[in-house]
Coordinates of N, CA and C in Angstrom, one line a residue:
X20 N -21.6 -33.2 4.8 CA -20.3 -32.7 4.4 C -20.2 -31.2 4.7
X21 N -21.3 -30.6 4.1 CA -21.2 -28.8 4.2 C -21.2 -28.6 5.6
X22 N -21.8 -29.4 6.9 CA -22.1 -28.9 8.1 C -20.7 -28.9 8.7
X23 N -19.8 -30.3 8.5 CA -18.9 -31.0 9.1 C -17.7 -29.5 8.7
X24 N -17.9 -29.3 7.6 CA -16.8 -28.4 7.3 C -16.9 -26.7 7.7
X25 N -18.5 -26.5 8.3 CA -18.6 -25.1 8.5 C -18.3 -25.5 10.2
X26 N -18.8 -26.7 10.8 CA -18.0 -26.8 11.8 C -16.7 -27.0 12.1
X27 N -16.3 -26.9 11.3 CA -14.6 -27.1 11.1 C -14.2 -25.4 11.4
X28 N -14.6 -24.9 10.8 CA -14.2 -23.5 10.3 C -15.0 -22.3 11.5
X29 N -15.7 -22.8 11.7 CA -16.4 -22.0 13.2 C -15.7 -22.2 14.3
X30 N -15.2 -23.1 14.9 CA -14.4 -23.7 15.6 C -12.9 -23.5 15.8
X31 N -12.4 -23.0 14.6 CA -11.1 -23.0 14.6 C -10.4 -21.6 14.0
X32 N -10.5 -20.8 15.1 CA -9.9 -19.1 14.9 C -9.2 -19.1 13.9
X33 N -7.9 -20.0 13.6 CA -7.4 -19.3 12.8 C -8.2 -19.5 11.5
X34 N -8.7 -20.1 10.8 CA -9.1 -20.2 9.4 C -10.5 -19.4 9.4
X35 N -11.5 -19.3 10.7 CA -12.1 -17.9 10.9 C -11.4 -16.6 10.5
X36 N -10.4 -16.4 10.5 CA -9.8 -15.7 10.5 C -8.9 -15.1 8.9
X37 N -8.8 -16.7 8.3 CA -8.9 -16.1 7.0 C -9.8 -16.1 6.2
X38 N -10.9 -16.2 6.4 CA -11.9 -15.8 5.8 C -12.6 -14.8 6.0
X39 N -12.3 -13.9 7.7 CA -12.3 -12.9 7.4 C -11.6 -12.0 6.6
X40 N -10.5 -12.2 7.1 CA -9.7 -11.3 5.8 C -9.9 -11.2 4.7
X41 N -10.3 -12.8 3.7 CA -11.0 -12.8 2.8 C -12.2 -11.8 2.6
X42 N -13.1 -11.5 3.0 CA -14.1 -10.9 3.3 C -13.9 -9.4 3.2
X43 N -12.7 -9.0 4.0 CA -12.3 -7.4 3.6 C -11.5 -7.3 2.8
X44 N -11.0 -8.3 1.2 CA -10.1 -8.4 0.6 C -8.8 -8.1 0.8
X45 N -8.5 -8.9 2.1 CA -7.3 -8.4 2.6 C -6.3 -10.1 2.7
X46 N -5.4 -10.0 2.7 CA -4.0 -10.9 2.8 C -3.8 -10.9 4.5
X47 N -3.2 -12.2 4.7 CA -2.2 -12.2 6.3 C -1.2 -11.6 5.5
X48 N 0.0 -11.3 6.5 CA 1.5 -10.4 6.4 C 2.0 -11.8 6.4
X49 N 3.0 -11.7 6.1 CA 4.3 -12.7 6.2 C 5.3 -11.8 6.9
X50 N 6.5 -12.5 7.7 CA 5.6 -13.3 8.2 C 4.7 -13.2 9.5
X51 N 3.6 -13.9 10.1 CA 2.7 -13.9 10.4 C 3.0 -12.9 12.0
X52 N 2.0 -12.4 11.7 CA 1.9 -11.5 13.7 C 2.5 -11.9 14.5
X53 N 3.2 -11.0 15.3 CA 3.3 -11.9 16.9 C 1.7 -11.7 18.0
X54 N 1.0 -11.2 17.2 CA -0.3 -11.2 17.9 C -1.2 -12.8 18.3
X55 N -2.1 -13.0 18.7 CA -2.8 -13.7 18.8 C -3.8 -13.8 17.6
X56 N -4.2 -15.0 16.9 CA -4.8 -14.6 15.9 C -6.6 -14.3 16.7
X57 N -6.8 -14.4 17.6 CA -7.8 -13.6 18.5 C -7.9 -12.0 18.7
X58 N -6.6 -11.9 19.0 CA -6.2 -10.5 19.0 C -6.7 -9.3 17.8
X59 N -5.7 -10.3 16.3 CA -6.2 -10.0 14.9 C -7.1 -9.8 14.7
X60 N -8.3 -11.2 15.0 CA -9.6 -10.9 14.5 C -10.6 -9.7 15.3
X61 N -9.9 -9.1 16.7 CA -10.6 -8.2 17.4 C -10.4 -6.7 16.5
X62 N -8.8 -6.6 15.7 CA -8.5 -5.7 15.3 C -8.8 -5.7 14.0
X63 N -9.3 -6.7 13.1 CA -9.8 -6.5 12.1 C -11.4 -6.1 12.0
X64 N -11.8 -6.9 13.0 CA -13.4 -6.4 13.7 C -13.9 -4.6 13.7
X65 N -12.3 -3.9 14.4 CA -12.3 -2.9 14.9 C -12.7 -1.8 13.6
X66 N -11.4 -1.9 13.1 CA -11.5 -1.7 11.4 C -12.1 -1.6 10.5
X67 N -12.9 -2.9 10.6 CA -14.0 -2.4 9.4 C -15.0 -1.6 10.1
X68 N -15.6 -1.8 11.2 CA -16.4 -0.8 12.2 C -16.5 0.8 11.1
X69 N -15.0 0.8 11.9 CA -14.4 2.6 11.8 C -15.0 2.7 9.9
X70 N -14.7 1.9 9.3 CA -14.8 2.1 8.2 C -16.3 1.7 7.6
X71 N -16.7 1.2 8.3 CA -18.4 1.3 8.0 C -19.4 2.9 8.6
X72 N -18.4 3.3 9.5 CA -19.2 4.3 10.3 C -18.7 5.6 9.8
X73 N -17.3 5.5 9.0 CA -16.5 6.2 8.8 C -15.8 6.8 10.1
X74 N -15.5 6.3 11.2 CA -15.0 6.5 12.3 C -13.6 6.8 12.4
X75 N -12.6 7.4 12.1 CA -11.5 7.3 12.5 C -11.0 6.9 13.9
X76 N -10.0 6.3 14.0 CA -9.7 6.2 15.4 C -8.8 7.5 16.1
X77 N -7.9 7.7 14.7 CA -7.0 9.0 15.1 C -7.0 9.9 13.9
X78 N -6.9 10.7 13.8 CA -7.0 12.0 12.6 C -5.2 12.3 13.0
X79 N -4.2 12.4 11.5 CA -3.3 12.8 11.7 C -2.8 14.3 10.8
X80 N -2.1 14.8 11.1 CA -2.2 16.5 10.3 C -0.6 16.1 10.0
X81 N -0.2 15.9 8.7 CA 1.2 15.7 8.4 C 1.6 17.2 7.0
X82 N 2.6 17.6 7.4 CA 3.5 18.9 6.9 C 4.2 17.9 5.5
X83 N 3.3 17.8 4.4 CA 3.7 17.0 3.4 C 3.5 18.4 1.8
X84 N 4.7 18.5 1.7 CA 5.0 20.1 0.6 C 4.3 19.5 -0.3
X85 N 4.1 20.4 -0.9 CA 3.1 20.8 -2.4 C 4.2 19.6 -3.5
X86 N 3.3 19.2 -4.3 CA 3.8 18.0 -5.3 C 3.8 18.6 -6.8
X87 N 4.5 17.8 -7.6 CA 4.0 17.5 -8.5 C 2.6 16.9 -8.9
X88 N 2.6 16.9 -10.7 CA 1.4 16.4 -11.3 C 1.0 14.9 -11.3
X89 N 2.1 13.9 -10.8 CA 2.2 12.4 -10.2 C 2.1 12.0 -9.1
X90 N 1.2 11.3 -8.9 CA 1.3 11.2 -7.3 C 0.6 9.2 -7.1
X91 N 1.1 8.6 -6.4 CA 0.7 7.1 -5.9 C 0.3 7.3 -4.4
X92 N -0.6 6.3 -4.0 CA -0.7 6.2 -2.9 C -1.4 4.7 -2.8
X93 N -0.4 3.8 -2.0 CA -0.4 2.5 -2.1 C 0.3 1.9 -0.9
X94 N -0.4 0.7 0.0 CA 0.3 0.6 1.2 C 0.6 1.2 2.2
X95 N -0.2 2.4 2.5 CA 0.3 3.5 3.3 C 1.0 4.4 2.5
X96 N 1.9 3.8 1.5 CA 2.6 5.1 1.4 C 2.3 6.2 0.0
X97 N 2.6 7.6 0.5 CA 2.1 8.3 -0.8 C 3.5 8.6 -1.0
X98 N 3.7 8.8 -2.5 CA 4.5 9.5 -3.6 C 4.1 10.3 -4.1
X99 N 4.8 11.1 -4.1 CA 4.8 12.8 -5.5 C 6.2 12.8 -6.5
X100 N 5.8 12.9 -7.3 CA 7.0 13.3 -8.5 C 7.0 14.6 -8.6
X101 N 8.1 15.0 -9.1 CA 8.5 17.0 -8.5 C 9.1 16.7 -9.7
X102 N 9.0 18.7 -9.8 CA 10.6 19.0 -10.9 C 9.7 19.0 -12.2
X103 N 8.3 19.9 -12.2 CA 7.4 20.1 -13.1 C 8.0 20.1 -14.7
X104 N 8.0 19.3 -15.6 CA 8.1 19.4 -16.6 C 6.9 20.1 -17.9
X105 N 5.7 19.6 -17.4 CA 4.7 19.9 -18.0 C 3.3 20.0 -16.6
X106 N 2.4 19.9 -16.7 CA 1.1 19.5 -16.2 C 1.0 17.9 -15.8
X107 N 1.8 17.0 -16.9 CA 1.6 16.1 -16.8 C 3.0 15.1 -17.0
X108 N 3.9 15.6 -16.2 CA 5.4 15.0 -16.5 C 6.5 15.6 -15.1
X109 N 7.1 14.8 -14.8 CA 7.9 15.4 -13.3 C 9.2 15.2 -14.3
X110 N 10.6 15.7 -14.0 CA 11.7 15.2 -14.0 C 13.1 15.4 -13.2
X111 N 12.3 15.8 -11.4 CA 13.5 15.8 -10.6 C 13.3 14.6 -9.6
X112 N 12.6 14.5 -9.3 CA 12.6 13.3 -7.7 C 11.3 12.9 -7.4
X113 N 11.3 11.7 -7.0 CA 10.2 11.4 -6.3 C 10.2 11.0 -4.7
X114 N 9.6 11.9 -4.7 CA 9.7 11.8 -2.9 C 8.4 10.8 -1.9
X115 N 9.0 10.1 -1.2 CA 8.1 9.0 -0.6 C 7.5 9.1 1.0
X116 N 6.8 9.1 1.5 CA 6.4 9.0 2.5 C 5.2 8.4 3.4
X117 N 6.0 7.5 4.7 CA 5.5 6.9 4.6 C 4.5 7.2 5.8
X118 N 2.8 6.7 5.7 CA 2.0 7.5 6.4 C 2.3 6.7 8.0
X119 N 1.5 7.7 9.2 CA 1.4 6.3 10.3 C 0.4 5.6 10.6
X120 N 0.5 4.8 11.1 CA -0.4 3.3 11.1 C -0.6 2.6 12.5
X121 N -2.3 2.4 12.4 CA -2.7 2.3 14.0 C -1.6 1.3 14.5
X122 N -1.8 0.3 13.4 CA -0.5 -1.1 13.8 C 0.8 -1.0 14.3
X123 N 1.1 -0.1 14.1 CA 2.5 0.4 14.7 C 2.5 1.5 15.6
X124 N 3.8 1.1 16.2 CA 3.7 2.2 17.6 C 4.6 3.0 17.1
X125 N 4.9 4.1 15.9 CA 5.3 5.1 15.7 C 5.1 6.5 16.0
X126 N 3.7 6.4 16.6 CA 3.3 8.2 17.3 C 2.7 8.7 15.7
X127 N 3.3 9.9 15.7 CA 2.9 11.0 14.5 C 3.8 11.1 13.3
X128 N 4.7 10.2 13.6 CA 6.1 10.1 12.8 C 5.9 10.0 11.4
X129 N 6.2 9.9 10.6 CA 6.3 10.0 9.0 C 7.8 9.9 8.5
X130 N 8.0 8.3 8.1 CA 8.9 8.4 7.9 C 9.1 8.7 6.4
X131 N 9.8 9.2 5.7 CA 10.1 9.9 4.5 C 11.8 9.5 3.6
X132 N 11.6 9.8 2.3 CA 12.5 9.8 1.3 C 12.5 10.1 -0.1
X133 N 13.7 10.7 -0.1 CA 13.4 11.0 -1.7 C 14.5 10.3 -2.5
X134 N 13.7 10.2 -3.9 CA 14.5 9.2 -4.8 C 14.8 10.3 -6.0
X135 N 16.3 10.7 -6.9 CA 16.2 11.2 -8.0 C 16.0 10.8 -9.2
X136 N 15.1 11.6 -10.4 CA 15.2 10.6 -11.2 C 15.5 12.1 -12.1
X137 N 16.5 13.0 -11.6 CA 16.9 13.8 -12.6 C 17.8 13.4 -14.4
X138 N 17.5 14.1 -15.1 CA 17.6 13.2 -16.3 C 16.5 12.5 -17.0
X139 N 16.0 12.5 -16.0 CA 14.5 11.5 -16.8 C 13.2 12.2 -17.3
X140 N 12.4 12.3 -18.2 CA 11.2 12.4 -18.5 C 10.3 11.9 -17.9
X141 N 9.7 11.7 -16.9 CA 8.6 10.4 -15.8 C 7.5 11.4 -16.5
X142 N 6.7 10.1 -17.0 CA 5.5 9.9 -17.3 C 4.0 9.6 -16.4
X143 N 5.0 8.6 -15.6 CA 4.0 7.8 -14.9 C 5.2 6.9 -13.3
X144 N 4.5 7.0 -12.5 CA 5.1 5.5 -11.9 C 4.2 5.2 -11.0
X145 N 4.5 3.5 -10.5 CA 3.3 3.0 -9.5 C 4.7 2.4 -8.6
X146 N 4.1 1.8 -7.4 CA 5.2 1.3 -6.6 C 4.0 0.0 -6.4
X147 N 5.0 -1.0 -5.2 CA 4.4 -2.1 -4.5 C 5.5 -2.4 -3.5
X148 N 4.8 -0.9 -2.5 CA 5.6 -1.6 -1.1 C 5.6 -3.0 -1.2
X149 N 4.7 -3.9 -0.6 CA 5.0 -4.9 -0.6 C 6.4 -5.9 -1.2
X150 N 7.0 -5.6 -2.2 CA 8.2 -6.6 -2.7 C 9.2 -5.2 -2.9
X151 N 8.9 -4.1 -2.2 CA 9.7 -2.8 -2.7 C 10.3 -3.0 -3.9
X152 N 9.0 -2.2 -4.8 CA 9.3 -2.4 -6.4 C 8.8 -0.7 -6.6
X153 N 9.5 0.0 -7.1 CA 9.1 1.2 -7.9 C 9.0 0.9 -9.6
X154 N 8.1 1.1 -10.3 CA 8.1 0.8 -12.0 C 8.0 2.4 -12.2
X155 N 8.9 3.2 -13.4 CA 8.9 3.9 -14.0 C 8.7 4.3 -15.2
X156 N 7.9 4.9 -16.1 CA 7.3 4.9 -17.4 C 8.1 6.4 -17.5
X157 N 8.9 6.3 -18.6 CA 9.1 7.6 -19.0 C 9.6 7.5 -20.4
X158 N 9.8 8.9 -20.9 CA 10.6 9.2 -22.3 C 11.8 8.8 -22.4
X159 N 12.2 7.9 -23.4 CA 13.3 7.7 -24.1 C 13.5 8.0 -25.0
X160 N 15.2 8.0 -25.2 CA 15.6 8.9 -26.2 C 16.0 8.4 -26.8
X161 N 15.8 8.4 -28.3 CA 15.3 8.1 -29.8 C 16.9 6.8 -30.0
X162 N 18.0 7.1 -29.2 CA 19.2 6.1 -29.1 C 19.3 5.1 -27.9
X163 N 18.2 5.0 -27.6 CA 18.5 4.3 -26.4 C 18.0 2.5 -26.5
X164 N 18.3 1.6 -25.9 CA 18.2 0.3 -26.5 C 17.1 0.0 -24.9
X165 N 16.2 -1.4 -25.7 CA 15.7 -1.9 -24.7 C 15.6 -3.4 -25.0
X166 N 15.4 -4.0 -24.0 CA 16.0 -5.5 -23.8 C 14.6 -5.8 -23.2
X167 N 13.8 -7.0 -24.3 CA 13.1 -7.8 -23.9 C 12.9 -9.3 -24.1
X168 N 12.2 -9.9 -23.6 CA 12.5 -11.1 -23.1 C 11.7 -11.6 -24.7
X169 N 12.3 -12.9 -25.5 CA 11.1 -13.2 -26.9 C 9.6 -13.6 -26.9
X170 N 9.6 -13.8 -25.1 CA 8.0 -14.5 -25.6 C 7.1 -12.6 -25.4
X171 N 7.7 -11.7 -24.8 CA 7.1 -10.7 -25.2 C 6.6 -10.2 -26.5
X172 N 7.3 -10.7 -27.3 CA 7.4 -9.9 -28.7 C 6.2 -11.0 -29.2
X173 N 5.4 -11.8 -29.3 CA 4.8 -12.9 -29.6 C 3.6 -12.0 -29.7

């Protein structure tokens, strides 16, 4: 049974192929490449290389202004919170940008944004490109109501 099924999996790129990725704790995209999943596995090959050698393929020099005391960096993209409140508190904007990526044919581009969160106390925030979700942790004021769901409170 163990042979039949490593021959199964030797044989058959694509599920080679998730177990590489498995391997670099990495996910397929949704949805899926227009590459070859041959293609993939040469480019995921490539990748971990660079990263075992520490090899870069490209070095990029990006004009990214001085931050705040918050900062994310997730998915390519890095965040800074501005608008110094303390050492450890922003409350003007958080500005996004996003890095470039051998996978894409963008050049040296950076594409960028800023979000306000004037009015607010920020604490803390994390993002997940992936489902474009920003979560914000900050101070509220001593009147303000919050809505949660009952099995929370359990």
């Amino acid at each position: 049974m163990c042979k039949t099924l490593r021959n199964i999996v030797t044989s058959t790129p694509r599920l080679q192929y998730a177990v590489e990725l498995s391997l670099c704790q990495m996910v397929a995209v949704d949805p899926p490449s227009r590459m070859s999943i041959n293609a993939q596995r040469k480019l995921l090959a490539q990748r971990e290389a660079r990263w075992r050698a520490l090899r870069w393929e490209k070095i990029h020099t990006l004009p990214i202004p001085r931050g705040g005391p918050i900062y994310e960096f997730v998915g390519g993209i890095y965040c800074n919170a501005l608008g110094v409140v303390d050492e450890r508190r922003a409350s003007s904007a958080i500005s996004f940008y996003q890095l470039p990526s051998t996978a894409a044919d963008q050049g040296d581009r950076v594409r960028s944004w800023t979000l306000s969160v004037s009015g607010m106390d920020v604490i803390d925030f994390s993002i997940d490109p992936s489902q474009d979700l920003l979560v914000l942790v900050a101070v509220a004021p001593a009147e303000s109501v919050h809505l949660l769901p009952s099995r929370s409170c359990d």
